[in-house]
């Protein structure tokens, strides 16, 4: 099995950009960085000013326009990953391709001391300004990931390899990642053999479905050539005053060609009512999001139509 | 399973007459190709043509049905005999519910560059829709119930019922 997607997540001041560039060059992978994404977004009609507004940091929920830009960005990344092997720098790649069978997730970390030194050197700043910049960037990345993917990017289980850049220079890190990928490719081969029976999402990933009805539904979509993603996004429904998430909702499927989320509900009435309330709230908070609920009765009639029950 | 009458034969006949008149008016001076999707739409398509006052060509198309097998993908099991390039085409369906079957068919037919492509369905069940499909001519909109009769089957039974009935457990 060949690794086709390498995601690089990094704490600010860990030379992530250089590591990603050299790694892509060495492996002959296509580098998907901010520059490439911005150029692609401009091709899709966004102006430079709109792109700049994407970088603004705020604890407030994202505006609808910004959410649309981010959805477009995610779609562009998924599309390029289908075309050729990529090294993806930042942009929540570890979530976008989470558990993807052909993805390898790297995180670069460092002590605050070494990061400050690196930032002083790179940006010609004094110590206070460097520390402030690191703090601002760390906070921005926390918020970005939390808002878009509803997850914590510091969770080590998200990564295939975490490198402490206090101990390695860029060249050493690139060598280590390249070597680690070769080992992972050998070890993963058996793991993914014989899984062609299972439904694959729009990126080729075989998800672990929470319920057999979801797997059946994915097979149905596959049969009719409808591209889908399983639980790709969590919508935040409520936060406390410090921005911690109190309530969120993750629809089962997203159909990118129809810009449609689908929630399957084949459970007990009490849970259906609970989900209905959440979907009602989601529609209030995200009026531009298209979501459809398929209830147990609908689903049964769909299966009956195909003679499956 | 119990049967419950949903649409009696008289209403079906009356509505098909209306659809025939509507299509004849919209396609006056033209000769559309009616594509009947096998097998469910046969009864409807044939009766519909009896009420068309314009020249037309009828052809048939069939696609494989999802059977729960994991590895398969939909394929055409009976393709058209006529060329629809730069022709007016009306797809005739018995029922549009999830939109999956029709969505596939429309994608396939669009690739053949028809002049126009419209959908005429006897029954429309929008509450079961998964993917959006434009329906141009609609006989009846029905709620989310499992229906058979007048071409619609359950495991190949009930097609020959003259009325449309709901099958209930």
Coordinates of C-alpha atoms in Angstrom, one line a residue:
Chain A
X1 CA 0.0 0.0 0.0
X2 CA 1.4 3.4 -1.0
X3 CA 0.9 6.5 1.1
X4 CA -0.7 9.1 -1.2
X5 CA -1.5 11.9 1.3
X6 CA 1.0 13.3 3.8
X7 CA -0.4 16.0 6.1
X8 CA 1.9 18.2 8.0
X9 CA 0.5 19.9 11.1
X10 CA 2.9 22.1 13.0
X11 CA 3.1 24.4 16.0
X12 CA 4.2 27.9 14.9
X13 CA 7.9 28.2 14.8
X14 CA 8.7 24.6 14.0
X15 CA 9.8 25.1 10.4
X16 CA 6.7 23.3 9.1
X17 CA 6.8 25.1 5.8
X18 CA 10.3 24.1 5.0
X19 CA 9.8 20.5 6.1
X20 CA 6.7 20.3 3.8
X21 CA 8.5 21.8 0.8
X22 CA 11.5 19.6 1.1
X23 CA 9.4 16.5 1.7
X24 CA 7.2 17.1 -1.3
X25 CA 10.3 17.8 -3.5
X26 CA 12.1 14.6 -2.3
X27 CA 9.1 12.3 -2.7
X28 CA 7.9 14.1 -5.9
X29 CA 4.5 14.8 -4.3
X30 CA 2.5 17.8 -5.1
X31 CA 2.7 20.5 -2.4
X32 CA -0.7 21.8 -1.2
X33 CA 0.1 24.9 0.8
X34 CA -1.6 28.2 1.5
X35 CA -0.2 29.7 -1.7
X36 CA -1.6 26.9 -3.9
X37 CA -5.0 26.9 -2.1
X38 CA -5.3 30.7 -2.4
X39 CA -4.5 30.6 -6.1
X40 CA -7.1 27.9 -6.6
X41 CA -9.6 29.9 -4.7
X42 CA -8.9 33.0 -6.8
X43 CA -9.6 30.8 -9.9
X44 CA -13.0 30.1 -8.3
X45 CA -13.8 33.8 -8.2
X46 CA -12.5 34.9 -4.7
X47 CA -10.7 38.2 -4.5
X48 CA -7.5 38.8 -2.6
X49 CA -9.4 40.8 0.0
X50 CA -11.8 37.9 0.6
X51 CA -8.8 35.6 1.0
X52 CA -7.3 37.9 3.6
X53 CA -10.5 38.0 5.6
X54 CA -10.2 34.2 5.9
X55 CA -7.1 34.6 8.0
X56 CA -8.8 36.8 10.6
X57 CA -8.9 35.3 14.1
X58 CA -12.0 35.7 16.2
X59 CA -13.8 33.7 18.9
X60 CA -17.1 34.6 17.3
X61 CA -18.7 31.9 15.1
X62 CA -17.6 32.1 11.5
X63 CA -19.7 34.2 9.1
X64 CA -21.7 32.3 6.5
X65 CA -19.4 33.7 3.8
X66 CA -16.4 32.4 5.6
X67 CA -17.9 29.0 6.1
X68 CA -18.6 28.9 2.3
X69 CA -14.9 29.7 1.6
X70 CA -13.8 27.0 3.9
X71 CA -16.1 24.5 2.4
X72 CA -14.8 25.4 -1.0
X73 CA -11.2 25.1 0.2
X74 CA -11.9 21.7 1.7
X75 CA -13.5 20.6 -1.5
X76 CA -10.5 21.8 -3.6
X77 CA -8.1 19.9 -1.3
X78 CA -10.2 16.7 -1.6
X79 CA -10.2 17.0 -5.4
X80 CA -6.5 17.5 -5.8
X81 CA -5.9 14.6 -3.4
X82 CA -7.9 12.4 -5.8
X83 CA -5.8 13.4 -8.7
X84 CA -2.2 13.0 -7.4
X85 CA -0.1 12.3 -4.3
X86 CA 0.1 15.4 -2.1
X87 CA 1.9 16.9 0.9
X88 CA -0.7 19.1 2.6
X89 CA 0.6 21.7 4.9
X90 CA -1.9 22.7 7.7
X91 CA -5.5 23.4 6.9
X92 CA -6.8 20.7 9.2
X93 CA -5.4 17.9 7.0
X94 CA -5.2 15.5 9.9
X95 CA -9.0 15.8 10.3
X96 CA -9.9 16.1 6.6
X97 CA -8.1 12.8 5.9
X98 CA -8.5 11.2 9.3
X99 CA -8.2 7.4 9.2
X100 CA -7.8 7.6 5.4
X101 CA -6.0 4.4 4.5
X102 CA -3.5 6.1 2.3
X103 CA -2.8 9.1 4.5
X104 CA 0.2 9.7 6.8
X105 CA -0.2 12.4 9.4
X106 CA 2.8 14.2 10.8
X107 CA 2.9 16.8 13.6
X108 CA 5.9 19.0 14.3
X109 CA 6.2 20.3 17.9
X110 CA 8.8 22.2 19.8
X111 CA 9.5 23.8 23.2
X112 CA 8.4 27.4 23.6
X113 CA 12.1 28.3 24.0
X114 CA 13.2 26.8 20.7
X115 CA 10.1 28.2 18.9
X116 CA 10.8 31.7 20.1
X117 CA 14.4 31.4 18.9
X118 CA 13.3 30.2 15.5
X119 CA 10.7 33.0 15.2
X120 CA 13.2 35.7 16.2
X121 CA 15.6 34.4 13.6
X122 CA 13.0 34.0 10.8
X123 CA 11.0 37.2 11.3
X124 CA 13.7 39.4 12.8
X125 CA 11.6 40.1 15.9
X126 CA 12.4 40.8 19.5
X127 CA 11.7 38.2 22.2
X128 CA 8.4 39.8 23.4
X129 CA 7.0 40.2 19.8
X130 CA 8.0 36.6 18.9
X131 CA 6.3 35.2 22.0
X132 CA 3.2 37.3 21.3
X133 CA 3.1 36.1 17.6
X134 CA 3.5 32.4 18.7
X135 CA 0.7 32.8 21.2
X136 CA -1.6 34.4 18.7
X137 CA -0.8 31.8 16.0
X138 CA -1.4 28.9 18.5
X139 CA -4.7 30.4 19.5
X140 CA -5.7 30.9 15.9
X141 CA -4.9 27.3 15.0
X142 CA -6.8 26.0 18.0
X143 CA -9.9 28.0 17.1
X144 CA -9.7 27.2 13.4
X145 CA -9.6 23.4 14.0
X146 CA -12.2 23.5 16.7
X147 CA -14.6 25.5 14.6
X148 CA -14.2 23.6 11.4
X149 CA -13.7 20.1 12.6
X150 CA -14.9 20.3 16.2
X151 CA -11.8 18.5 17.4
X152 CA -8.6 19.1 19.3
X153 CA -5.5 19.1 17.1
X154 CA -3.3 18.4 20.1
X155 CA -4.7 14.9 20.4
X156 CA -1.7 12.7 19.7
X157 CA -3.9 9.8 18.4
X158 CA -4.5 11.9 15.2
X159 CA -1.0 11.5 14.1
X160 CA 1.2 8.8 12.5
X161 CA 4.3 10.5 13.6
X162 CA 5.1 13.4 16.0
X163 CA 8.5 15.0 15.8
X164 CA 10.0 17.3 18.5
X165 CA 11.9 19.8 16.4
X166 CA 14.1 20.7 19.5
X167 CA 16.1 17.6 18.5
X168 CA 16.1 17.7 14.7
X169 CA 16.8 20.2 11.9
X170 CA 14.7 20.3 8.8
X171 CA 16.8 17.8 6.9
X172 CA 16.7 15.4 9.8
X173 CA 12.9 15.7 10.1
X174 CA 12.5 15.1 6.3
X175 CA 14.7 12.0 6.4
X176 CA 12.8 10.7 9.4
X177 CA 9.4 11.2 7.8
X178 CA 10.5 9.6 4.5
X179 CA 11.8 6.6 6.4
X180 CA 8.7 6.3 8.6
X181 CA 6.5 6.3 5.5
X182 CA 8.4 3.4 4.0
X183 CA 8.0 1.4 7.2
X184 CA 4.3 2.3 7.4
X185 CA 3.7 1.3 3.8
X186 CA 5.2 -2.2 4.5
X187 CA 3.3 -2.6 7.8
X188 CA -0.1 -1.4 6.5
X189 CA -0.2 -3.6 3.5
X190 CA -1.7 -6.6 5.3
X191 CA -4.0 -4.3 7.3
X192 CA -5.9 -3.0 4.3
X193 CA -5.8 -6.2 2.2
X194 CA -9.2 -7.6 1.2
X195 CA -11.3 -4.6 2.2
X196 CA -12.7 -4.0 -1.2
X197 CA -16.1 -5.3 -0.1
X198 CA -16.6 -2.2 2.0
X199 CA -18.0 1.1 0.9
X200 CA -15.4 3.8 0.2
X201 CA -16.0 7.5 0.6
X202 CA -15.2 10.2 -2.0
X203 CA -11.6 10.1 -1.0
X204 CA -11.2 6.4 -1.1
X205 CA -11.3 6.0 2.6
X206 CA -13.2 3.1 4.2
X207 CA -14.9 4.5 7.3
X208 CA -16.0 2.7 10.4
X209 CA -19.7 3.0 10.5
X210 CA -21.5 3.4 13.8
X211 CA -24.5 1.5 12.5
X212 CA -25.2 -1.1 9.9
X213 CA -27.9 1.0 8.3
X214 CA -25.3 3.6 7.6
X215 CA -23.1 1.1 5.9
X216 CA -26.0 -0.1 3.8
X217 CA -26.9 3.4 2.9
X218 CA -23.3 4.1 1.8
X219 CA -23.4 1.0 -0.4
X220 CA -26.6 2.3 -2.0
X221 CA -24.9 5.6 -2.8
X222 CA -21.9 3.8 -4.2
X223 CA -24.1 1.8 -6.4
X224 CA -25.6 4.9 -8.0
X225 CA -22.3 6.7 -8.3
X226 CA -23.1 9.3 -5.7
X227 CA -20.0 10.6 -4.0
X228 CA -20.2 10.8 -0.2
X229 CA -18.2 11.5 3.0
X230 CA -19.1 9.9 6.3
X231 CA -19.4 12.3 9.3
X232 CA -17.0 14.8 7.7
X233 CA -18.0 17.8 9.8
X234 CA -19.3 18.7 13.2
X235 CA -21.5 21.7 13.6
X236 CA -21.2 23.6 16.8
X237 CA -24.6 24.4 18.3
X238 CA -23.7 26.0 21.6
X239 CA -20.6 27.3 23.3
X240 CA -20.1 28.7 26.8
X241 CA -18.7 32.2 27.5
X242 CA -15.1 30.9 27.1
X243 CA -15.8 29.3 23.7
X244 CA -15.9 25.7 24.9
X245 CA -18.3 23.5 23.0
X246 CA -21.4 22.5 25.0
X247 CA -23.5 21.1 22.1
X248 CA -22.6 20.0 18.6
X249 CA -24.1 17.8 15.8
X250 CA -22.3 15.6 13.3
X251 CA -24.6 14.6 10.4
X252 CA -23.9 11.0 9.1
X253 CA -23.2 11.8 5.4
X254 CA -22.2 14.7 3.2
X255 CA -22.9 14.5 -0.6
X256 CA -20.4 17.0 -2.1
X257 CA -22.1 17.0 -5.5
X258 CA -25.3 18.1 -4.0
X259 CA -23.9 20.1 -1.2
X260 CA -26.2 18.1 1.1
X261 CA -25.9 16.6 4.5
X262 CA -27.9 13.6 5.4
X263 CA -28.8 12.2 8.8
X264 CA -30.2 8.7 9.0
X265 CA -32.4 8.0 11.9
X266 CA -33.5 4.5 12.4
X267 CA -33.5 4.5 16.1
X268 CA -36.1 4.9 18.9
X269 CA -38.6 7.7 18.9
X270 CA -37.0 9.4 21.9
X271 CA -33.7 9.7 20.1
X272 CA -35.5 10.9 16.9
X273 CA -37.0 13.7 18.9
X274 CA -33.6 14.6 20.4
X275 CA -32.1 14.6 16.9
X276 CA -35.0 16.7 15.5
X277 CA -34.3 19.3 18.1
X278 CA -30.6 19.4 17.2
X279 CA -31.3 19.7 13.5
X280 CA -33.8 22.5 14.2
X281 CA -31.1 24.4 16.0
X282 CA -28.6 23.6 13.3
X283 CA -30.9 25.1 10.7
X284 CA -31.3 28.2 12.8
X285 CA -27.6 28.7 13.3
X286 CA -26.5 27.6 9.8
X287 CA -29.4 28.6 7.5
X288 CA -27.3 28.0 4.3
X289 CA -26.5 24.4 5.3
X290 CA -28.7 21.8 3.4
X291 CA -29.6 18.9 5.6
X292 CA -32.0 16.1 5.2
X293 CA -33.2 13.7 7.8
X294 CA -34.1 10.2 6.6
X295 CA -36.4 8.6 9.2
X296 CA -36.7 4.9 9.9
X297 CA -40.0 4.7 8.0
X298 CA -38.5 6.4 4.9
X299 CA -35.5 4.1 5.1
X300 CA -37.6 1.0 5.4
X301 CA -39.6 2.0 2.3
X302 CA -36.4 2.6 0.4
X303 CA -35.1 -0.9 1.3
X304 CA -38.5 -2.4 0.5
X305 CA -38.5 -0.8 -2.9
X306 CA -35.2 -2.6 -3.7
X307 CA -36.7 -5.8 -2.4
X308 CA -34.2 -6.0 0.4
X309 CA -36.8 -6.5 3.2
Chain B
X1 CA -49.5 -7.5 4.0
X2 CA -52.7 -5.5 3.8
X3 CA -53.7 -3.5 0.7
X4 CA -55.3 0.0 1.1
X5 CA -56.7 1.9 -1.9
X6 CA -54.7 5.1 -2.6
X7 CA -55.6 6.2 -6.1
X8 CA -58.5 4.6 -7.9
X9 CA -58.4 3.7 -11.6
X10 CA -60.8 6.4 -12.6
X11 CA -58.5 9.1 -11.1
X12 CA -55.4 7.6 -12.7
X13 CA -57.1 7.6 -16.1
X14 CA -58.3 11.2 -15.7
X15 CA -54.9 12.4 -14.7
X16 CA -53.1 10.6 -17.5
X17 CA -55.5 12.2 -20.0
X18 CA -54.6 15.6 -18.5
X19 CA -50.8 14.9 -18.7
X20 CA -51.2 13.7 -22.3
X21 CA -53.0 17.0 -23.3
X22 CA -50.3 19.0 -21.4
X23 CA -47.4 17.3 -23.1
X24 CA -49.2 17.5 -26.6
X25 CA -49.6 21.3 -26.0
X26 CA -46.0 21.8 -24.9
X27 CA -44.6 19.8 -27.7
X28 CA -46.8 20.9 -30.5
X29 CA -45.0 20.9 -33.9
X30 CA -42.3 18.7 -32.4
X31 CA -41.7 14.9 -32.2
X32 CA -40.4 14.0 -28.7
X33 CA -38.8 10.7 -27.9
X34 CA -40.5 9.1 -24.9
X35 CA -38.1 6.9 -22.9
X36 CA -40.0 4.4 -20.8
X37 CA -38.0 3.1 -17.9
X38 CA -38.6 -0.6 -17.5
X39 CA -40.4 -2.3 -16.0
X40 CA -42.6 -0.2 -13.7
X41 CA -43.4 2.6 -16.2
X42 CA -44.7 0.4 -19.0
X43 CA -48.3 0.6 -18.0
X44 CA -48.2 4.4 -17.5
X45 CA -46.1 5.1 -20.7
X46 CA -48.4 3.1 -22.9
X47 CA -51.6 4.7 -21.5
X48 CA -50.0 8.1 -21.7
X49 CA -49.2 7.7 -25.4
X50 CA -53.0 7.0 -26.1
X51 CA -53.7 10.6 -25.1
X52 CA -50.9 12.3 -27.1
X53 CA -52.1 14.2 -30.2
X54 CA -48.6 14.8 -31.5
X55 CA -46.2 12.5 -33.3
X56 CA -43.7 10.8 -31.0
X57 CA -41.2 7.9 -30.8
X58 CA -41.3 5.5 -27.9
X59 CA -38.2 3.6 -26.7
X60 CA -37.3 1.6 -23.6
X61 CA -34.5 1.6 -21.2
X62 CA -33.6 -0.6 -18.2
X63 CA -30.9 -0.3 -15.5
X64 CA -29.8 -2.8 -12.9
X65 CA -31.4 -2.6 -9.5
X66 CA -29.5 -2.3 -6.2
X67 CA -29.5 -5.7 -4.7
X68 CA -27.6 -5.1 -1.5
X69 CA -24.4 -6.5 -2.9
X70 CA -21.5 -4.3 -1.9
X71 CA -19.2 -4.4 -5.0
X72 CA -21.6 -3.6 -7.8
X73 CA -22.4 -0.4 -9.5
X74 CA -25.5 0.5 -11.5
X75 CA -25.4 -0.4 -15.2
X76 CA -27.7 -0.2 -18.2
X77 CA -29.2 -3.6 -18.9
X78 CA -31.3 -2.4 -21.9
X79 CA -30.1 0.6 -23.8
X80 CA -32.0 2.8 -26.3
X81 CA -32.4 1.8 -29.9
X82 CA -32.8 5.3 -31.1
X83 CA -30.2 8.1 -31.1
X84 CA -31.3 11.0 -28.9
X85 CA -28.6 13.5 -30.0
X86 CA -30.3 16.9 -30.6
X87 CA -33.8 15.4 -30.0
X88 CA -36.5 16.4 -27.5
X89 CA -36.6 13.7 -24.8
X90 CA -39.1 12.9 -22.1
X91 CA -38.2 10.3 -19.6
X92 CA -41.3 8.4 -18.4
X93 CA -41.1 7.0 -14.9
X94 CA -43.6 5.2 -12.7
X95 CA -42.3 6.8 -9.5
X96 CA -39.7 9.3 -8.4
X97 CA -38.8 8.8 -4.8
X98 CA -35.1 8.8 -3.7
X99 CA -34.0 10.3 -7.1
X100 CA -31.1 7.9 -7.2
X101 CA -32.2 5.8 -10.2
X102 CA -33.5 8.8 -12.2
X103 CA -30.4 10.9 -11.2
X104 CA -28.2 8.2 -12.7
X105 CA -30.3 8.0 -15.9
X106 CA -30.4 11.7 -16.4
X107 CA -26.6 12.0 -16.0
X108 CA -26.3 9.2 -18.6
X109 CA -28.8 10.7 -21.0
X110 CA -27.5 14.2 -20.7
X111 CA -24.1 13.0 -21.9
X112 CA -25.8 12.0 -25.2
X113 CA -26.6 15.7 -25.9
X114 CA -30.3 15.8 -26.4
X115 CA -31.9 19.0 -27.5
X116 CA -34.1 19.0 -24.3
X117 CA -34.6 16.5 -21.5
X118 CA -37.7 16.4 -19.3
X119 CA -39.1 14.0 -16.7
X120 CA -42.7 12.8 -16.6
X121 CA -43.6 10.6 -13.6
X122 CA -46.9 9.1 -12.6
X123 CA -46.1 9.3 -8.9
X124 CA -43.8 11.7 -7.0
X125 CA -42.8 11.0 -3.4
X126 CA -40.7 14.1 -2.5
X127 CA -40.5 13.2 1.2
X128 CA -38.3 10.2 0.3
X129 CA -36.0 12.3 -2.0
X130 CA -32.3 12.0 -1.4
X131 CA -31.0 13.8 -4.4
X132 CA -32.8 16.7 -6.1
X133 CA -34.4 15.9 -9.4
X134 CA -36.4 18.3 -11.5
X135 CA -39.8 16.8 -12.3
X136 CA -41.6 18.5 -15.2
X137 CA -44.8 16.4 -15.4
X138 CA -46.2 14.8 -12.3
X139 CA -49.3 12.7 -12.1
X140 CA -49.8 12.5 -8.3
X141 CA -47.7 13.6 -5.3
X142 CA -47.9 10.9 -2.7
X143 CA -46.9 10.7 1.0
X144 CA -44.2 8.4 2.2
X145 CA -46.0 5.1 1.8
X146 CA -45.1 1.9 0.0
X147 CA -47.3 1.7 -3.1
X148 CA -47.9 -1.0 -5.7
X149 CA -50.2 -1.5 -8.7
X150 CA -50.5 0.1 -12.2
X151 CA -46.9 -1.1 -13.0
X152 CA -45.4 -0.8 -9.5
X153 CA -44.3 -4.0 -7.9
X154 CA -43.2 -5.6 -4.7
X155 CA -40.9 -8.5 -5.5
X156 CA -42.5 -8.7 -9.0
X157 CA -46.1 -8.9 -7.7
X158 CA -49.0 -6.5 -7.9
X159 CA -48.0 -4.8 -11.2
X160 CA -51.3 -5.7 -12.9
X161 CA -53.5 -4.1 -10.3
X162 CA -55.7 -1.4 -12.0
X163 CA -55.6 0.9 -8.9
X164 CA -52.6 2.2 -6.9
X165 CA -52.7 0.7 -3.5
X166 CA -50.6 1.1 -0.3
X167 CA -49.1 -2.1 1.0
X168 CA -49.2 -2.1 4.8
X169 CA -47.8 -4.6 7.3

